[in-house]
mmCIF file of C-alpha atoms in Angstrom:
data_model
loop_
_atom_site.group_PDB
_atom_site.id
_atom_site.type_symbol
_atom_site.label_atom_id
_atom_site.label_comp_id
_atom_site.label_asym_id
_atom_site.label_seq_id
_atom_site.Cartn_x
_atom_site.Cartn_y
_atom_site.Cartn_z
ATOM 1 C CA MET Y 1 -6.369 21.186 -0.084
ATOM 2 C CA LEU Y 2 -6.287 20.942 -3.466
ATOM 3 C CA VAL Y 3 -6.833 17.166 -2.662
ATOM 4 C CA ARG Y 4 -8.983 17.669 -0.427
ATOM 5 C CA VAL Y 5 -11.424 19.544 -2.759
ATOM 6 C CA ALA Y 6 -11.335 16.768 -5.072
ATOM 7 C CA LEU Y 7 -12.271 14.083 -2.168
ATOM 8 C CA THR Y 8 -15.606 16.667 -1.004
ATOM 9 C CA GLY Y 9 -16.234 18.911 -3.456
ATOM 10 C CA GLU Y 10 -16.114 21.751 -1.349
ATOM 11 C CA VAL Y 11 -14.762 24.456 -2.627
ATOM 12 C CA ARG Y 12 -12.820 26.817 0.401
ATOM 13 C CA ASP Y 13 -10.257 30.183 0.279
ATOM 14 C CA LEU Y 14 -6.601 29.192 -0.678
ATOM 15 C CA PRO Y 15 -3.558 29.799 1.140
ATOM 16 C CA CYS Y 16 -1.101 31.786 -1.112
ATOM 17 C CA LEU Y 17 0.862 29.891 -2.592
ATOM 18 C CA SER Y 18 4.246 30.636 -2.266
ATOM 19 C CA VAL Y 19 6.422 27.103 -4.641
ATOM 20 C CA SER Y 20 5.695 27.076 -8.416
ATOM 21 C CA TRP Y 21 3.038 24.364 -9.818
ATOM 22 C CA ASP Y 22 6.290 22.226 -11.413
ATOM 23 C CA GLU Y 23 6.606 22.189 -7.489
ATOM 24 C CA LEU Y 24 3.715 21.147 -6.638
ATOM 25 C CA MET Y 25 3.487 18.919 -9.473
ATOM 26 C CA GLU Y 26 6.790 17.041 -8.221
ATOM 27 C CA VAL Y 27 5.208 16.999 -4.658
ATOM 28 C CA ALA Y 28 1.856 15.156 -5.828
ATOM 29 C CA ASN Y 29 3.731 12.657 -7.572
ATOM 30 C CA GLU Y 30 5.440 11.910 -4.836
ATOM 31 C CA GLN Y 31 2.890 11.856 -2.498
ATOM 32 C CA GLY Y 32 0.976 9.423 -5.084
ATOM 33 C CA VAL Y 33 -2.239 12.117 -5.667
ATOM 34 C CA LEU Y 34 -1.378 14.367 -8.448
ATOM 35 C CA ALA Y 35 -4.748 12.873 -10.595
ATOM 36 C CA LEU Y 36 -6.352 14.098 -7.332
ATOM 37 C CA MET Y 37 -4.792 17.548 -7.804
ATOM 38 C CA TYR Y 38 -5.460 17.286 -11.041
ATOM 39 C CA ASP Y 39 -9.241 16.762 -10.016
ATOM 40 C CA GLY Y 40 -9.064 19.781 -7.249
ATOM 41 C CA TYR Y 41 -7.355 22.199 -9.575
ATOM 42 C CA GLY Y 42 -10.341 21.191 -11.621
ATOM 43 C CA VAL Y 43 -13.078 22.526 -9.545
ATOM 44 C CA TYR Y 44 -11.314 25.658 -8.477
ATOM 45 C CA ALA Y 45 -10.988 26.441 -12.245
ATOM 46 C CA LYS Y 46 -14.040 26.193 -13.576
ATOM 47 C CA THR Y 47 -14.975 28.697 -10.397
ATOM 48 C CA GLY Y 48 -12.432 30.611 -11.762
ATOM 49 C CA THR Y 49 -10.514 31.041 -8.355
ATOM 50 C CA LEU Y 50 -7.343 29.384 -9.168
ATOM 51 C CA GLN Y 51 -5.629 29.890 -13.297
ATOM 52 C CA MET Y 52 -2.317 28.061 -14.544
ATOM 53 C CA SER Y 53 -0.252 28.830 -16.785
ATOM 54 C CA LEU Y 54 -1.190 26.549 -20.495
ATOM 55 C CA VAL Y 55 2.473 25.294 -20.557
ATOM 56 C CA ASP Y 56 1.413 23.548 -16.404
ATOM 57 C CA LYS Y 57 -2.098 22.933 -17.726
ATOM 58 C CA THR Y 58 -0.332 20.559 -19.783
ATOM 59 C CA ASN Y 59 2.588 19.141 -17.395
ATOM 60 C CA LEU Y 60 -0.312 18.270 -15.626
ATOM 61 C CA TYR Y 61 -2.806 16.575 -18.442
ATOM 62 C CA GLY Y 62 0.136 14.651 -19.756
ATOM 63 C CA ASN Y 63 0.955 12.925 -16.639
ATOM 64 C CA VAL Y 64 -2.585 12.163 -15.509
ATOM 65 C CA LYS Y 65 -3.424 11.156 -18.676
ATOM 66 C CA ILE Y 66 0.104 8.877 -18.577
ATOM 67 C CA ALA Y 67 -1.094 7.426 -14.792
ATOM 68 C CA GLU Y 68 -5.169 7.063 -16.678
ATOM 69 C CA ARG Y 69 -3.511 4.437 -19.115
ATOM 70 C CA ARG Y 70 -1.539 2.890 -17.177
ATOM 71 C CA TYR Y 71 -4.230 2.041 -14.095
ATOM 72 C CA GLU Y 72 -6.590 0.548 -17.477
ATOM 73 C CA THR Y 73 -3.919 -1.362 -18.571
ATOM 74 C CA GLN Y 74 -3.612 -2.897 -15.786
ATOM 75 C CA GLU Y 75 -7.774 -2.929 -14.563
ATOM 76 C CA ARG Y 76 -7.537 -4.986 -17.933
ATOM 77 C CA LEU Y 77 -4.768 -7.326 -16.791
ATOM 78 C CA VAL Y 78 -7.144 -8.527 -13.341
ATOM 79 C CA GLU Y 79 -9.795 -8.856 -15.449
ATOM 80 C CA LYS Y 80 -7.540 -11.324 -17.792
ATOM 81 C CA LEU Y 81 -6.225 -12.930 -14.741
ATOM 82 C CA ALA Y 82 -9.865 -13.296 -13.040
ATOM 83 C CA ARG Y 83 -11.155 -14.942 -15.741
ATOM 84 C CA LEU Y 84 -8.010 -17.989 -16.031
ATOM 85 C CA TYR Y 85 -9.023 -18.059 -12.014
ATOM 86 C CA ASN Y 86 -12.527 -18.193 -12.194
ATOM 87 C CA GLU Y 87 -12.387 -20.689 -15.330
ATOM 88 C CA ASN Y 88 -10.654 -22.769 -12.708
ATOM 89 C CA GLY Y 89 -12.743 -22.927 -10.020
ATOM 90 C CA LEU Y 90 -10.000 -19.480 -8.116
ATOM 91 C CA ARG Y 91 -11.724 -16.778 -6.622
ATOM 92 C CA MET Y 92 -9.142 -13.693 -6.583
ATOM 93 C CA MET Y 93 -9.483 -10.713 -3.792
ATOM 94 C CA VAL Y 94 -7.267 -7.511 -5.094
ATOM 95 C CA LEU Y 95 -5.758 -6.499 -2.022
ATOM 96 C CA LYS Y 96 -4.554 -2.543 -2.652
ATOM 97 C CA GLY Y 97 -4.057 -0.030 -5.404
ATOM 98 C CA TYR Y 98 -7.156 -1.674 -7.771
ATOM 99 C CA GLY Y 99 -9.309 -2.751 -5.210
ATOM 100 C CA LEU Y 100 -8.581 0.510 -3.016
ATOM 101 C CA SER Y 101 -8.803 2.022 -7.268
ATOM 102 C CA ARG Y 102 -13.221 1.869 -6.723
ATOM 103 C CA LEU Y 103 -13.928 4.180 -3.492
ATOM 104 C CA TYR Y 104 -12.118 7.159 -5.068
ATOM 105 C CA PRO Y 105 -14.657 9.548 -6.602
ATOM 106 C CA VAL Y 106 -12.989 9.355 -10.036
ATOM 107 C CA THR Y 107 -11.206 5.381 -9.931
ATOM 108 C CA ASN Y 108 -9.163 5.717 -12.426
ATOM 109 C CA HIS Y 109 -7.079 8.626 -10.399
ATOM 110 C CA ARG Y 110 -5.940 6.064 -7.656
ATOM 111 C CA GLN Y 111 -1.949 5.422 -8.726
ATOM 112 C CA CYS Y 112 -1.526 2.101 -8.695
ATOM 113 C CA SER Y 113 1.645 0.864 -9.316
ATOM 114 C CA ASP Y 114 1.735 -3.183 -9.072
ATOM 115 C CA VAL Y 115 -1.203 -5.761 -9.060
ATOM 116 C CA ASP Y 116 -1.866 -7.444 -5.303
ATOM 117 C CA ILE Y 117 -4.406 -10.384 -5.934
ATOM 118 C CA TYR Y 118 -4.658 -12.929 -2.812
ATOM 119 C CA LEU Y 119 -6.399 -16.436 -3.957
ATOM 120 C CA TYR Y 120 -8.288 -18.101 -1.004
ATOM 121 C CA GLY Y 121 -5.522 -20.735 -0.706
ATOM 122 C CA ASP Y 122 -4.849 -21.622 -3.646
ATOM 123 C CA GLN Y 123 -1.656 -19.537 -4.507
ATOM 124 C CA GLN Y 124 0.047 -22.885 -5.723
ATOM 125 C CA ARG Y 125 -2.784 -23.585 -8.266
ATOM 126 C CA GLY Y 126 -2.807 -20.295 -9.170
ATOM 127 C CA ASP Y 127 0.667 -19.293 -10.469
ATOM 128 C CA GLN Y 128 0.458 -23.358 -11.727
ATOM 129 C CA LEU Y 129 -2.282 -22.217 -13.993
ATOM 130 C CA ILE Y 130 0.389 -19.064 -14.564
ATOM 131 C CA GLU Y 131 2.674 -20.882 -15.652
ATOM 132 C CA GLU Y 132 1.295 -23.408 -17.340
ATOM 133 C CA ARG Y 133 -1.373 -21.464 -19.930
ATOM 134 C CA TRP Y 134 0.757 -19.100 -20.326
ATOM 135 C CA GLY Y 135 4.167 -20.200 -19.854
ATOM 136 C CA ILE Y 136 5.157 -16.870 -17.333
ATOM 137 C CA LYS Y 137 7.529 -18.121 -15.017
ATOM 138 C CA VAL Y 138 7.096 -17.213 -11.952
ATOM 139 C CA SER Y 139 9.499 -15.616 -9.281
ATOM 140 C CA ASN Y 140 9.248 -17.150 -6.079
ATOM 141 C CA GLU Y 141 12.058 -15.161 -3.877
ATOM 142 C CA HIS Y 142 9.653 -13.013 -1.297
ATOM 143 C CA HIS Y 143 8.542 -14.059 1.977
ATOM 144 C CA HIS Y 144 4.949 -14.338 1.377
ATOM 145 C CA HIS Y 145 4.220 -13.870 -2.004
ATOM 146 C CA THR Y 146 4.981 -14.953 -5.313
ATOM 147 C CA GLU Y 147 5.519 -12.791 -8.446
ATOM 148 C CA PHE Y 148 5.449 -12.264 -12.438
ATOM 149 C CA VAL Y 149 5.327 -10.192 -14.708
ATOM 150 C CA VAL Y 150 2.283 -9.986 -17.488
ATOM 151 C CA ASP Y 151 1.134 -7.920 -19.986
ATOM 152 C CA GLY Y 152 4.662 -5.661 -18.363
ATOM 153 C CA VAL Y 153 2.472 -4.679 -15.189
ATOM 154 C CA LEU Y 154 4.127 -7.086 -11.599
ATOM 155 C CA VAL Y 155 1.606 -9.098 -9.582
ATOM 156 C CA GLU Y 156 2.411 -10.066 -6.063
ATOM 157 C CA ASN Y 157 0.009 -13.710 -5.509
ATOM 158 C CA HIS Y 158 0.085 -13.746 -1.870
ATOM 159 C CA TYR Y 159 0.718 -16.943 0.616
ATOM 160 C CA ASP Y 160 -0.076 -14.618 3.492
ATOM 161 C CA PHE Y 161 -0.915 -10.927 3.749
ATOM 162 C CA ILE Y 162 1.909 -10.202 5.507
ATOM 163 C CA ASN Y 163 6.036 -10.626 6.296
ATOM 164 C CA VAL Y 164 5.289 -13.876 9.341
ATOM 165 C CA HIS Y 165 9.565 -14.085 9.291
ATOM 166 C CA ALA Y 166 9.513 -9.713 9.362
ATOM 167 C CA HIS Y 167 8.347 -9.296 13.109
ATOM 168 C CA SER Y 168 7.851 -12.045 16.367
ATOM 169 C CA SER Y 169 3.927 -10.360 16.376
ATOM 170 C CA SER Y 170 3.296 -11.230 12.355
ATOM 171 C CA PRO Y 171 2.419 -14.760 12.175
ATOM 172 C CA LYS Y 172 -0.543 -13.076 15.144
ATOM 173 C CA ILE Y 173 -1.987 -11.047 12.621
ATOM 174 C CA GLU Y 174 -1.459 -13.655 10.167
ATOM 175 C CA ARG Y 175 -3.370 -15.852 11.750
ATOM 176 C CA GLU Y 176 -6.398 -13.089 12.318
ATOM 177 C CA LEU Y 177 -6.428 -12.079 8.611
ATOM 178 C CA LYS Y 178 -6.416 -15.553 7.109
ATOM 179 C CA ALA Y 179 -9.330 -16.485 9.483
ATOM 180 C CA LEU Y 180 -10.691 -13.285 9.114
ATOM 181 C CA ALA Y 181 -10.240 -14.324 4.764
ATOM 182 C CA GLU Y 182 -12.135 -17.448 5.477
ATOM 183 C CA LYS Y 183 -15.612 -16.353 7.363
ATOM 184 C CA GLU Y 184 -15.733 -12.734 5.825
ATOM 185 C CA ASP Y 185 -16.990 -11.427 2.739
ATOM 186 C CA GLY Y 186 -15.101 -8.449 0.290
ATOM 187 C CA GLU Y 187 -17.751 -6.797 -1.270
ATOM 188 C CA GLU Y 188 -18.272 -8.681 -4.496
ATOM 189 C CA PHE Y 189 -17.633 -6.688 -7.829
ATOM 190 C CA GLN Y 190 -17.708 -6.910 -11.941
ATOM 191 C CA ILE Y 191 -15.143 -6.166 -14.531
ATOM 192 C CA GLY Y 192 -16.059 -7.336 -17.784
ATOM 193 C CA ASP Y 193 -17.632 -11.050 -17.526
ATOM 194 C CA THR Y 194 -15.623 -11.729 -14.129
ATOM 195 C CA ILE Y 195 -15.808 -11.511 -10.809
ATOM 196 C CA VAL Y 196 -13.676 -10.390 -8.781
ATOM 197 C CA TYR Y 197 -13.606 -10.052 -5.172
ATOM 198 C CA GLY Y 198 -12.576 -6.733 -2.691
ATOM 199 C CA MET Y 199 -10.440 -6.556 0.783
ATOM 200 C CA PRO Y 200 -13.331 -7.813 3.396
ATOM 201 C CA PRO Y 201 -14.345 -4.865 5.474
ATOM 202 C CA THR Y 202 -12.082 -5.902 9.137
ATOM 203 C CA LEU Y 203 -9.694 -7.883 6.791
ATOM 204 C CA GLY Y 204 -9.519 -5.051 5.367
ATOM 205 C CA VAL Y 205 -8.433 -2.249 8.129
ATOM 206 C CA ILE Y 206 -5.562 -5.074 10.138
ATOM 207 C CA PHE Y 207 -3.506 -5.545 6.472
ATOM 208 C CA MET Y 208 -4.447 -2.018 5.753
ATOM 209 C CA LEU Y 209 -2.749 -0.663 9.105
ATOM 210 C CA ARG Y 210 -0.164 -3.201 9.744
ATOM 211 C CA HIS Y 211 1.204 -3.290 5.882
ATOM 212 C CA THR Y 212 1.007 0.272 6.644
ATOM 213 C CA ALA Y 213 2.512 0.566 9.957
ATOM 214 C CA GLN Y 214 5.485 -1.387 8.430
ATOM 215 C CA HIS Y 215 6.258 0.465 5.218
ATOM 216 C CA PHE Y 216 6.213 2.911 7.662
ATOM 217 C CA ALA Y 217 8.747 2.026 10.572
ATOM 218 C CA ALA Y 218 10.820 0.753 7.350
ATOM 219 C CA MET Y 219 10.922 3.311 5.061
ATOM 220 C CA HIS Y 220 8.227 5.665 4.493
ATOM 221 C CA VAL Y 221 4.154 6.009 3.659
ATOM 222 C CA GLU Y 222 2.553 8.668 1.948
ATOM 223 C CA ILE Y 223 -0.007 10.842 1.134
ATOM 224 C CA ARG Y 224 -1.938 7.792 -0.641
ATOM 225 C CA HIS Y 225 -2.287 5.822 1.837
ATOM 226 C CA LEU Y 226 -4.199 8.731 3.765
ATOM 227 C CA VAL Y 227 -6.840 8.394 0.940
ATOM 228 C CA ASP Y 228 -6.652 4.924 1.051
ATOM 229 C CA TRP Y 229 -7.146 4.408 4.692
ATOM 230 C CA LEU Y 230 -9.891 7.322 5.099
ATOM 231 C CA LEU Y 231 -11.652 6.273 2.076
ATOM 232 C CA PHE Y 232 -12.181 2.341 3.161
ATOM 233 C CA THR Y 233 -12.595 2.958 7.220
ATOM 234 C CA GLY Y 234 -15.495 6.145 5.121
ATOM 235 C CA LYS Y 235 -17.690 3.072 2.957
ATOM 236 C CA TYR Y 236 -16.806 0.057 5.513
ATOM 237 C CA ARG Y 237 -17.015 2.006 9.124
ATOM 238 C CA ASP Y 238 -20.667 0.750 9.614
ATOM 239 C CA ASN Y 239 -19.523 -3.280 8.828
ATOM 240 C CA VAL Y 240 -15.955 -3.394 10.915
ATOM 241 C CA ASP Y 241 -15.849 -5.573 13.681
ATOM 242 C CA TRP Y 242 -14.006 -2.470 15.397
ATOM 243 C CA GLU Y 243 -13.843 -4.889 18.651
ATOM 244 C CA LEU Y 244 -11.264 -7.186 17.171
ATOM 245 C CA VAL Y 245 -9.322 -3.980 15.423
ATOM 246 C CA ASN Y 246 -9.175 -2.511 18.693
ATOM 247 C CA ARG Y 247 -7.189 -5.246 19.943
ATOM 248 C CA VAL Y 248 -5.310 -6.592 17.647
ATOM 249 C CA ALA Y 249 -4.082 -3.556 17.518
ATOM 250 C CA THR Y 250 -3.553 -3.233 21.188
ATOM 251 C CA GLU Y 251 -2.473 -6.240 22.243
ATOM 252 C CA ASN Y 252 0.409 -5.825 18.820
ATOM 253 C CA GLY Y 253 1.874 -1.678 19.869
ATOM 254 C CA LEU Y 254 -0.578 -0.453 17.004
ATOM 255 C CA ALA Y 255 -3.087 1.845 19.292
ATOM 256 C CA ARG Y 256 -1.505 4.390 19.156
ATOM 257 C CA PHE Y 257 -0.085 4.715 15.055
ATOM 258 C CA MET Y 258 -3.520 3.906 14.456
ATOM 259 C CA GLU Y 259 -5.392 6.771 16.045
ATOM 260 C CA ALA Y 260 -3.059 8.612 14.789
ATOM 261 C CA PHE Y 261 -3.223 7.117 10.915
ATOM 262 C CA ASP Y 262 -7.141 7.795 11.439
ATOM 263 C CA LYS Y 263 -6.798 11.546 12.256
ATOM 264 C CA LEU Y 264 -4.410 12.906 9.338
ATOM 265 C CA ALA Y 265 -6.550 10.575 6.904
ATOM 266 C CA HIS Y 266 -9.967 12.847 8.386
ATOM 267 C CA SER Y 267 -6.828 15.887 8.754
ATOM 268 C CA LEU Y 268 -7.316 15.648 4.296
ATOM 269 C CA VAL Y 269 -11.071 16.516 4.619
ATOM 270 C CA GLU Y 270 -11.896 18.618 8.112
ATOM 271 C CA ASP Y 271 -10.182 20.621 10.492
ATOM 272 C CA VAL Y 272 -8.082 18.837 12.945
ATOM 273 C CA GLU Y 273 -5.712 19.699 15.746
ATOM 274 C CA LEU Y 274 -3.095 17.078 15.109
ATOM 275 C CA ASN Y 275 -0.400 16.515 18.678
ATOM 276 C CA ASP Y 276 2.995 15.745 18.801
ATOM 277 C CA ILE Y 277 3.819 12.922 17.994
ATOM 278 C CA GLU Y 278 0.846 13.415 14.829
ATOM 279 C CA ASN Y 279 2.987 16.265 14.158
ATOM 280 C CA ARG Y 280 5.988 14.359 13.640
ATOM 281 C CA ILE Y 281 4.405 11.491 11.890
ATOM 282 C CA MET Y 282 2.359 14.322 9.167
ATOM 283 C CA GLY Y 283 7.037 15.578 9.142
ATOM 284 C CA ASP Y 284 8.012 12.542 8.188
ATOM 285 C CA ILE Y 285 5.446 11.576 5.440
ATOM 286 C CA TRP Y 286 6.287 15.143 3.682
ATOM 287 C CA GLU Y 287 10.039 14.898 4.321
ATOM 288 C CA PRO Y 288 11.660 11.140 5.132
ATOM 289 C CA TRP Y 289 14.604 10.898 5.733
ATOM 290 C CA CYS Y 290 15.025 8.317 2.945
ATOM 291 C CA ARG Y 291 12.582 8.363 0.224
ATOM 292 C CA ASP Y 292 14.110 5.440 -2.066
ATOM 293 C CA GLY Y 293 16.006 2.313 -1.789
ATOM 294 C CA GLY Y 294 18.901 3.231 -1.400
ATOM 295 C CA PRO Y 295 21.859 1.563 -3.511
ATOM 296 C CA THR Y 296 21.467 -2.011 -4.958
ATOM 297 C CA GLU Y 297 24.986 -2.702 -5.418
ATOM 298 C CA GLY Y 298 28.246 -3.476 -2.909
ATOM 299 C CA PHE Y 299 27.772 -5.526 0.665
ATOM 300 C CA TRP Y 300 29.561 -2.781 2.487
ATOM 301 C CA ARG Y 301 26.896 0.030 1.210
ATOM 302 C CA VAL Y 302 23.913 -2.217 0.545
ATOM 303 C CA TRP Y 303 23.482 -2.060 5.565
ATOM 304 C CA TRP Y 304 25.528 0.912 5.956
ATOM 305 C CA PHE Y 305 22.552 2.362 3.699
ATOM 306 C CA LYS Y 306 20.114 0.022 6.319
ATOM 307 C CA GLY Y 307 21.476 0.477 8.938
ATOM 308 C CA ASN Y 308 21.049 4.047 8.802
ATOM 309 C CA ARG Y 309 17.680 4.122 8.176
ATOM 310 C CA TRP Y 310 16.755 1.407 10.963
ATOM 311 C CA TRP Y 311 18.707 3.809 13.015
ATOM 312 C CA ASN Y 312 17.015 7.259 11.652
ATOM 313 C CA ASN Y 313 13.501 5.317 12.291
ATOM 314 C CA ARG Y 314 13.928 3.515 15.281
ATOM 315 C CA TRP Y 315 11.291 5.761 16.464
ATOM 316 C CA LYS Y 316 8.657 4.795 13.747
ATOM 317 C CA ASN Y 317 9.816 1.168 15.562
ATOM 318 C CA ARG Y 318 8.350 1.629 18.810
ATOM 319 C CA LEU Y 319 6.086 2.992 17.757
ATOM 320 C CA VAL Y 320 3.858 0.081 15.488
ATOM 321 C CA TYR Y 321 5.760 -1.918 16.930
ATOM 322 C CA LYS Y 322 5.571 -4.174 21.076
ATOM 323 C CA GLU Y 323 8.148 -6.017 20.211
ATOM 324 C CA SER Y 324 12.057 -4.817 21.341
ATOM 325 C CA LEU Y 325 14.662 -3.121 19.094
ATOM 326 C CA ALA Y 326 16.887 -6.068 19.804
ATOM 327 C CA ASP Y 327 14.463 -8.560 19.282
ATOM 328 C CA GLN Y 328 13.271 -6.260 15.369
ATOM 329 C CA VAL Y 329 17.253 -6.974 14.829
ATOM 330 C CA TRP Y 330 17.195 -10.888 15.407
ATOM 331 C CA THR Y 331 13.946 -11.834 13.828
ATOM 332 C CA LEU Y 332 15.090 -9.680 11.359
ATOM 333 C CA ILE Y 333 18.461 -11.256 11.160
ATOM 334 C CA LYS Y 334 16.659 -15.115 10.871
ATOM 335 C CA SER Y 335 14.677 -13.499 8.584
ATOM 336 C CA ARG Y 336 17.229 -13.291 5.639
ATOM 337 C CA PHE Y 337 18.288 -16.798 6.663
ATOM 338 C CA VAL Y 338 15.349 -18.838 5.979
ATOM 339 C CA LYS Y 339 14.856 -16.233 3.096
ATOM 340 C CA ARG Y 340 18.624 -17.638 1.667
ATOM 341 C CA GLY Y 341 18.213 -20.909 2.958
ATOM 342 C CA GLY Y 342 14.934 -20.759 0.866
ATOM 343 C CA LYS Y 343 16.985 -19.859 -2.120
ATOM 344 C CA GLU Y 344 19.980 -22.776 -1.927
ATOM 345 C CA MET Y 345 17.413 -25.334 -1.163
ATOM 346 C CA LYS Y 346 15.288 -24.310 -4.652
ATOM 347 C CA ARG Y 347 18.947 -23.791 -6.639
ATOM 348 C CA LEU Y 348 20.080 -26.516 -5.248
ATOM 349 C CA ARG Y 349 16.975 -29.092 -6.285
ATOM 350 C CA GLY Y 350 16.758 -27.700 -9.573
#
């Protein structure tokens, strides 16, 4: 309800709270909407219908200020990156986080972690500039993006929008996304004296759908992702090629997930009756099988955890992928060898 009022400004009667503010803040932080909770509380506090102790209020305010400072650091970084690239003839698209934050009622209340960018096919030149001009080492340890850290912020420079090695359907979706990046312009916005581009409407919907589905199937998603979808599709709905979106979703087994996810996103701001699968997805958002990435040391411990996670999440895999579970396992094994082979070639060359 606090998220709803933050997004709509509509004040409604609050349900009886059976948990403490500490617990609410912990859950809101896990779901990536702590700052939205703060905005919602502010609306109710003005009406006198909801109050919290000075200690709880100070705790909430302090955590929101930390998130705002982190956002400001990221915004300065986005401006700094875009300026470097623009001065060298490169355009920069911002994926996810910072780009989506501009759709939020309070821009710096979209909690972000890293910065994801796309340079319209000039990823290698972009990385070269980072190393030559700023002396920062760029890591090439991932399948579909490189990584580097600037001013304490992790940047993922995508040469592919999605990991084309992860599933057999991924290369086809990637081709659609690359074609849309060339064909369709995203919204242009200015930070200081620098131009940055947001995700084009149709590309943004397909990318968010597949990216969110992959996170959902592999681990979990958060209320923040529902808010992102709600705000992006709400603003650009009339500019999206829904015929193309529906074709891509149907051909790749994403149609049922997209329908459910869209309905769940609207349930944040509307009274919506959910069916069994939608309730199951929402239940997994609130209480996933595992919220963190599991152990990082010990070969057998890591693989035992990943195997258990995959087995417990197989219903989610069936919901978001057209490939059989056997095909998914085989593709995953191949992708591991591709990744390991790439690292070994890099080691031999170095």
